[in-house]
mmCIF file of C-alpha atoms in Angstrom:
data_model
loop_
_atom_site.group_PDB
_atom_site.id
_atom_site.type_symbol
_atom_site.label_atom_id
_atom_site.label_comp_id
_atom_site.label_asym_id
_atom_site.label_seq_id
_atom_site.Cartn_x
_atom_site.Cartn_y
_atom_site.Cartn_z
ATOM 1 C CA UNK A 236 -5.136 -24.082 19.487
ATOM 2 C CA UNK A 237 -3.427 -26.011 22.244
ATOM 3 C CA UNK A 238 -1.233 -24.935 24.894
ATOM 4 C CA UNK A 239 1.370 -27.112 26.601
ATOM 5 C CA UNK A 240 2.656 -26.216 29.540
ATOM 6 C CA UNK A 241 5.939 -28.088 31.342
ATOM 7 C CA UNK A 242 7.380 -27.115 34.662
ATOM 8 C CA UNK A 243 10.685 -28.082 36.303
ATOM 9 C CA UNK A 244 13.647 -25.882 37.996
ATOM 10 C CA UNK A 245 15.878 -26.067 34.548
ATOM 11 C CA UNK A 246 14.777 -24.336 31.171
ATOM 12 C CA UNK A 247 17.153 -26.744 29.198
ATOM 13 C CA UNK A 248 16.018 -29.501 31.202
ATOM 14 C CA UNK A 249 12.367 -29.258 30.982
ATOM 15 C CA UNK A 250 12.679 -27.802 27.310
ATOM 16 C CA UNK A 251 14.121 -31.197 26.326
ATOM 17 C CA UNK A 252 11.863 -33.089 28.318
ATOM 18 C CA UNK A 253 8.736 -31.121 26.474
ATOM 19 C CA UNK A 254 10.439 -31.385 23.082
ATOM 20 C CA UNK A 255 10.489 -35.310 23.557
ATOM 21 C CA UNK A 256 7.192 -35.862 24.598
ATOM 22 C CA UNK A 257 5.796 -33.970 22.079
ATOM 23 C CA UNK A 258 8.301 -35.410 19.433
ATOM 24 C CA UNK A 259 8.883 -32.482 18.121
ATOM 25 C CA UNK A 260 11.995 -30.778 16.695
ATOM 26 C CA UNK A 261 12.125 -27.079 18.200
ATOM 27 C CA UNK A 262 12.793 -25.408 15.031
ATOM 28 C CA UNK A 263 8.551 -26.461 14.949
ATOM 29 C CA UNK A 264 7.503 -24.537 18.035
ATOM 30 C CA UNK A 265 6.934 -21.112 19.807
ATOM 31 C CA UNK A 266 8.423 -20.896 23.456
ATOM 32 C CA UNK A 267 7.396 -18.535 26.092
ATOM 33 C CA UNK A 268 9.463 -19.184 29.578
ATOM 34 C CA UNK A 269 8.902 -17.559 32.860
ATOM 35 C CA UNK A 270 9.280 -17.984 36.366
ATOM 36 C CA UNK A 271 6.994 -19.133 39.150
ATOM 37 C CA UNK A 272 7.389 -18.521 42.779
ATOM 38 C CA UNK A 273 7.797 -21.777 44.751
ATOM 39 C CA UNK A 274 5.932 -22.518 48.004
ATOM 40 C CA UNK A 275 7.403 -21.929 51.660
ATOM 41 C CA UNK A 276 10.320 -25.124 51.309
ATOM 42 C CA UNK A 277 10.491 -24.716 47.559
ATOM 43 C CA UNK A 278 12.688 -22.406 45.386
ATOM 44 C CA UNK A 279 11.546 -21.068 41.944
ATOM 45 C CA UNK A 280 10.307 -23.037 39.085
ATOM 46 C CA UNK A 281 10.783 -22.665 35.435
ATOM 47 C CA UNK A 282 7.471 -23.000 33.275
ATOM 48 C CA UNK A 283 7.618 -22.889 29.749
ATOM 49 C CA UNK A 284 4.560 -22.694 27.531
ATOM 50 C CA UNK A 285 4.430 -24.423 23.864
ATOM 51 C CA UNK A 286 2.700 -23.985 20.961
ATOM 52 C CA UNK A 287 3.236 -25.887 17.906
ATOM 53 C CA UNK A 288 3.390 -23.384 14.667
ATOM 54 C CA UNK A 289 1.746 -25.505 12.222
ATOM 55 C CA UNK A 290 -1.434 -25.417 14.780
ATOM 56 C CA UNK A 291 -0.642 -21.847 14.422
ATOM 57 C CA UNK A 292 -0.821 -21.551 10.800
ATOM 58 C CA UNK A 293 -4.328 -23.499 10.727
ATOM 59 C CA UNK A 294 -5.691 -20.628 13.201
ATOM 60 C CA UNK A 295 -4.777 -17.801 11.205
ATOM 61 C CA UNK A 296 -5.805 -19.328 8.163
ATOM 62 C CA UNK A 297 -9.375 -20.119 9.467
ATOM 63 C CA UNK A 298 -9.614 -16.354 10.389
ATOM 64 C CA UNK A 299 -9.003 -15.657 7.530
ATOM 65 C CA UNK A 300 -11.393 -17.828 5.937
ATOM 66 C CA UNK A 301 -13.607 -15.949 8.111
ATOM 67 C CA UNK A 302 -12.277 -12.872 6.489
ATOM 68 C CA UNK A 303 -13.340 -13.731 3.023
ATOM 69 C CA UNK A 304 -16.857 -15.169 3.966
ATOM 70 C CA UNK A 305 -17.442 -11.733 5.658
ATOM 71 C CA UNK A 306 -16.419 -10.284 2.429
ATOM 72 C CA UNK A 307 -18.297 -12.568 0.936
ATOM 73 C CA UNK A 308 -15.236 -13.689 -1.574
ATOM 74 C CA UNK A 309 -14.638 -17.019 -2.762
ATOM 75 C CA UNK A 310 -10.694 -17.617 -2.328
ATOM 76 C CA UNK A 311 -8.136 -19.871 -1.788
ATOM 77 C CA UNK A 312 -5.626 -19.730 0.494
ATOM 78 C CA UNK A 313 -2.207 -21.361 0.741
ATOM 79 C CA UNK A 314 0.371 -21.496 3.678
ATOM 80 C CA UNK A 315 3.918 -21.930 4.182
ATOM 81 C CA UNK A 316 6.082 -22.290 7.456
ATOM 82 C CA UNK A 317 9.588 -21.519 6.990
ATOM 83 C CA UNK A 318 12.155 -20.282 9.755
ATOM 84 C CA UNK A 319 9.251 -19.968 12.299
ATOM 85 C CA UNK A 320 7.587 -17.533 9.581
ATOM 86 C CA UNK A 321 4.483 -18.017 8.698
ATOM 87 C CA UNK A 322 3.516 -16.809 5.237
ATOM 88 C CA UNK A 323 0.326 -16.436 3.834
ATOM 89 C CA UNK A 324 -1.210 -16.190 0.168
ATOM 90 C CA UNK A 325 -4.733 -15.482 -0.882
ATOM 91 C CA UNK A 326 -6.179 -16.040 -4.097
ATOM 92 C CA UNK A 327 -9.807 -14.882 -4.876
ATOM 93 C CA UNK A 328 -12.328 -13.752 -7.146
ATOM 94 C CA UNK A 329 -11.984 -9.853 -6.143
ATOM 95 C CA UNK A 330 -8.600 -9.397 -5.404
ATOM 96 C CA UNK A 331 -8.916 -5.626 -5.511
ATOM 97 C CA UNK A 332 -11.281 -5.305 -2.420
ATOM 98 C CA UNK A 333 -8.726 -7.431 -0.310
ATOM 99 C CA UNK A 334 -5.920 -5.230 -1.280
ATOM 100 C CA UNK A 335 -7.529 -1.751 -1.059
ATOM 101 C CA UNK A 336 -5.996 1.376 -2.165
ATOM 102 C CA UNK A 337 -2.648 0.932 -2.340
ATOM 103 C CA UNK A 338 -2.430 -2.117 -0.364
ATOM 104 C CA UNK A 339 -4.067 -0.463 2.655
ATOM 105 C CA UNK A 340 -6.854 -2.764 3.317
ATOM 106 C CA UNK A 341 -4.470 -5.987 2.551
ATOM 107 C CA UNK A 342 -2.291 -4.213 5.677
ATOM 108 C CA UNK A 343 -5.499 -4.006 8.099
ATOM 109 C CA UNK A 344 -6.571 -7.582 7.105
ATOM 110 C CA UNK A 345 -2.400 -8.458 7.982
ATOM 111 C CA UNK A 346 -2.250 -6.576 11.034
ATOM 112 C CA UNK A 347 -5.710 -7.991 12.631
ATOM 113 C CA UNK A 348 -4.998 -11.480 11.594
ATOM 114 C CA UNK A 349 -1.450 -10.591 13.957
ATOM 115 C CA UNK A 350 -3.048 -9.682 16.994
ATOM 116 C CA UNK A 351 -5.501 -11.913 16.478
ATOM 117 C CA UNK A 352 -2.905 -14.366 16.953
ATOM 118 C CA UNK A 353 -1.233 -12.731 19.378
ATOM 119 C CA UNK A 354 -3.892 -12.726 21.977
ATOM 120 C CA UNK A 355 -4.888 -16.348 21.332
ATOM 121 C CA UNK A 356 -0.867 -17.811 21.950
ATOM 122 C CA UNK A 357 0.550 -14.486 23.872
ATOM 123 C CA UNK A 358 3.807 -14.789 21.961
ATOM 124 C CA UNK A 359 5.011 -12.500 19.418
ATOM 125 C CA UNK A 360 4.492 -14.701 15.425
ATOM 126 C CA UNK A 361 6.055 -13.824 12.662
ATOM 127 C CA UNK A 362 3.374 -13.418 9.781
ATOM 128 C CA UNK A 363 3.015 -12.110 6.317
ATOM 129 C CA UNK A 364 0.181 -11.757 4.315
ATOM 130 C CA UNK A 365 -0.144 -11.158 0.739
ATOM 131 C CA UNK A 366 -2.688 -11.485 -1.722
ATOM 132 C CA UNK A 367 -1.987 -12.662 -5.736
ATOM 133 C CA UNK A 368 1.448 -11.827 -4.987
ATOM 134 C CA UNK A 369 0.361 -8.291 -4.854
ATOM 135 C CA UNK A 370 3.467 -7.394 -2.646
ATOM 136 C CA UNK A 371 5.744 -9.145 -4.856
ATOM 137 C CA UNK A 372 5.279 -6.947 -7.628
ATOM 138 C CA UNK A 373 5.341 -4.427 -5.183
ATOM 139 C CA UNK A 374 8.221 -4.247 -4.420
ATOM 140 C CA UNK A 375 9.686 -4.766 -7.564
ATOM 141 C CA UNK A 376 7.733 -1.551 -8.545
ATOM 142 C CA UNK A 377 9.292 0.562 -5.002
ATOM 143 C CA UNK A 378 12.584 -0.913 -5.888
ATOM 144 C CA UNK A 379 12.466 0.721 -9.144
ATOM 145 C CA UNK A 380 11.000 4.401 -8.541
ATOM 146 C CA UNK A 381 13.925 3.678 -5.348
ATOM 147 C CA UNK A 382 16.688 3.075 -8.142
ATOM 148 C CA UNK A 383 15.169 6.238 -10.216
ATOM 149 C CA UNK A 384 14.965 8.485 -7.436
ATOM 150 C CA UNK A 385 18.598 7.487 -6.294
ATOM 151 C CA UNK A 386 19.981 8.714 -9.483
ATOM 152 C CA UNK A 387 18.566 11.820 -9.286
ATOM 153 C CA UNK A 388 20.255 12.615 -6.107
ATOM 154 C CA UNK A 389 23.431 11.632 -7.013
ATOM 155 C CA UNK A 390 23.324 13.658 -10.432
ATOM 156 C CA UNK A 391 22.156 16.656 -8.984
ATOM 157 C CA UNK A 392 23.199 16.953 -5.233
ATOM 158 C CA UNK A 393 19.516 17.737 -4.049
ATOM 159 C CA UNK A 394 17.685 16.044 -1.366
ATOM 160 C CA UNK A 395 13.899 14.245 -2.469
ATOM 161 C CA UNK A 396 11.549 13.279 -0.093
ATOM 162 C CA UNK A 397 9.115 11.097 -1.184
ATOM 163 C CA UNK A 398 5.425 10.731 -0.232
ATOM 164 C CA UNK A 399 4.145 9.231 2.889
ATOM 165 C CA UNK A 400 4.450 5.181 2.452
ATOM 166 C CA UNK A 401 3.261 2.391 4.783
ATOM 167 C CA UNK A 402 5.897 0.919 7.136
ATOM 168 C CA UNK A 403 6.748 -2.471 4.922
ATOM 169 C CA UNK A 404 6.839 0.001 1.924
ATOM 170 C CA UNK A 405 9.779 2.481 3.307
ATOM 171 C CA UNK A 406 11.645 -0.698 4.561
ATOM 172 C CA UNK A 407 11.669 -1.872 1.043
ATOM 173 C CA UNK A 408 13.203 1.057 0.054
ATOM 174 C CA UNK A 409 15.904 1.494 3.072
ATOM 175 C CA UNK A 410 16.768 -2.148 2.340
ATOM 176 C CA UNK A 411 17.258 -1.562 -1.248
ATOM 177 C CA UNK A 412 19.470 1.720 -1.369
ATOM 178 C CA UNK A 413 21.613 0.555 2.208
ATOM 179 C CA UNK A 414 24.458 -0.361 -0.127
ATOM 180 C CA UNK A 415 24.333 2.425 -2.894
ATOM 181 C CA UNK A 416 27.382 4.066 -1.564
ATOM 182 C CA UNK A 417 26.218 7.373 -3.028
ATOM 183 C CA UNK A 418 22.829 8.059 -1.457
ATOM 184 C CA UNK A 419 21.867 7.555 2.684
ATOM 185 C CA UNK A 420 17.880 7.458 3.649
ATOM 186 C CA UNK A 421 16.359 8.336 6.616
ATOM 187 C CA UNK A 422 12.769 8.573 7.806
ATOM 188 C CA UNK A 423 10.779 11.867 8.817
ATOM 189 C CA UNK A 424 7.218 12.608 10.567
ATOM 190 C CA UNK A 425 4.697 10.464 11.835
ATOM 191 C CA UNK A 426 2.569 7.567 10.685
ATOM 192 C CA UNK A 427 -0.010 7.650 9.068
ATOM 193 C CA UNK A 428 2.320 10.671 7.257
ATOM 194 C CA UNK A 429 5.852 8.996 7.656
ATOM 195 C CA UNK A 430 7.916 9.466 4.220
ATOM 196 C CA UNK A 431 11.338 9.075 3.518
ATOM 197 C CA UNK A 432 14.402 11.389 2.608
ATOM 198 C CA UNK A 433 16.799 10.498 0.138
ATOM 199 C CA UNK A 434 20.068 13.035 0.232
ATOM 200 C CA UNK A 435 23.475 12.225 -1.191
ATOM 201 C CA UNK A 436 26.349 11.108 0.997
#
């Protein structure tokens, strides 16, 4: 994965400078500015470092590649760049293994395929991983029990709190009950044991 690195004493200046000798729209590319002492009769420089996303996207997707021949799966994988998000889908012939009990093994695989990335470009990438549309139907599913455990609180006054739940998982469900005007979540404890509290307003 390539690096490109412009200098100059404007950000806006050298940014456009970069983004037309690449030819490259910047809705395409990660930035990463900082400054860089000057010498004895010069003042401060601005460096900028690029990398394009799409080169990006082919890293992450050969790691996990990797991934699969370590499993020793036979997959498919398909990408998609949209927003600077990079999005990830895997389709193999043991889907189960990839996933894990209750999606915990599909989480490691995201979350080293993130730092992964991270240390190769040092800038923070937006990535999401799923596997046969796993967490599609997953959160359909947490949505649901969400709804269902909503209406209990506001029938009956009482507080639930749910069992622990992965990060993504209890965003799902803060997400989905922010604008039931009846029922307020909040989070409790710590991970790996983080749950959430449903009480009524």
């Amino acid at each position: 994965m390539e690096k490109y690195i412009y200098k100059g004493k404007e950000e806006k200046v050298v940014l456009e400078s970069a983004l037309k000798e690449l030819n490259i729209p910047e809705s395409e590319i990660l930035i990463k500015t900082k400054e860089e002492k000057g010498g004895l009769f010069s003042g401060k420089k601005v460096v900028i470092e690029i990398v394009k996303i799409e080169d990006i996207s082919e890293f992450g997707k050969t790691i996990l590649e990797n991934i699969l021949k370590g499993f020793n799966i036979n997959g498919n994988i398909e990408k998609q760049i949209r927003d600077k998000q990079i999005s990830y889908k895997v389709y193999s012939d043991n889907n189960g293994i990839l996933i894990g009990k209750n999606g915990k093994t599909l989480e490691s695989i995201q979350k080293y395929l993130k730092q992964s990335i991270s240390a190769q470009t040092g800038m923070y990438v937006n990535i999401i991983l799923d596997i046969e549309n796993y967490k599609e139907k997953r959160i359909k599913t947490l949505q649901e029990f969400a709804s269902k455990k909503a209406k209990i609180v506001e029938k009956t006054g009482k507080m639930i709190t749910l069992e622990p739940m992965q990060a993504y998982e209890r965003k799902v469900i803060h997400s989905f009950l922010q604008d039931n005007p009846n029922v307020e979540t909040r989070s409790i404890g710590q991970d790996p044991r983080r749950r959430i509290v449903i009480s009524k307003k």
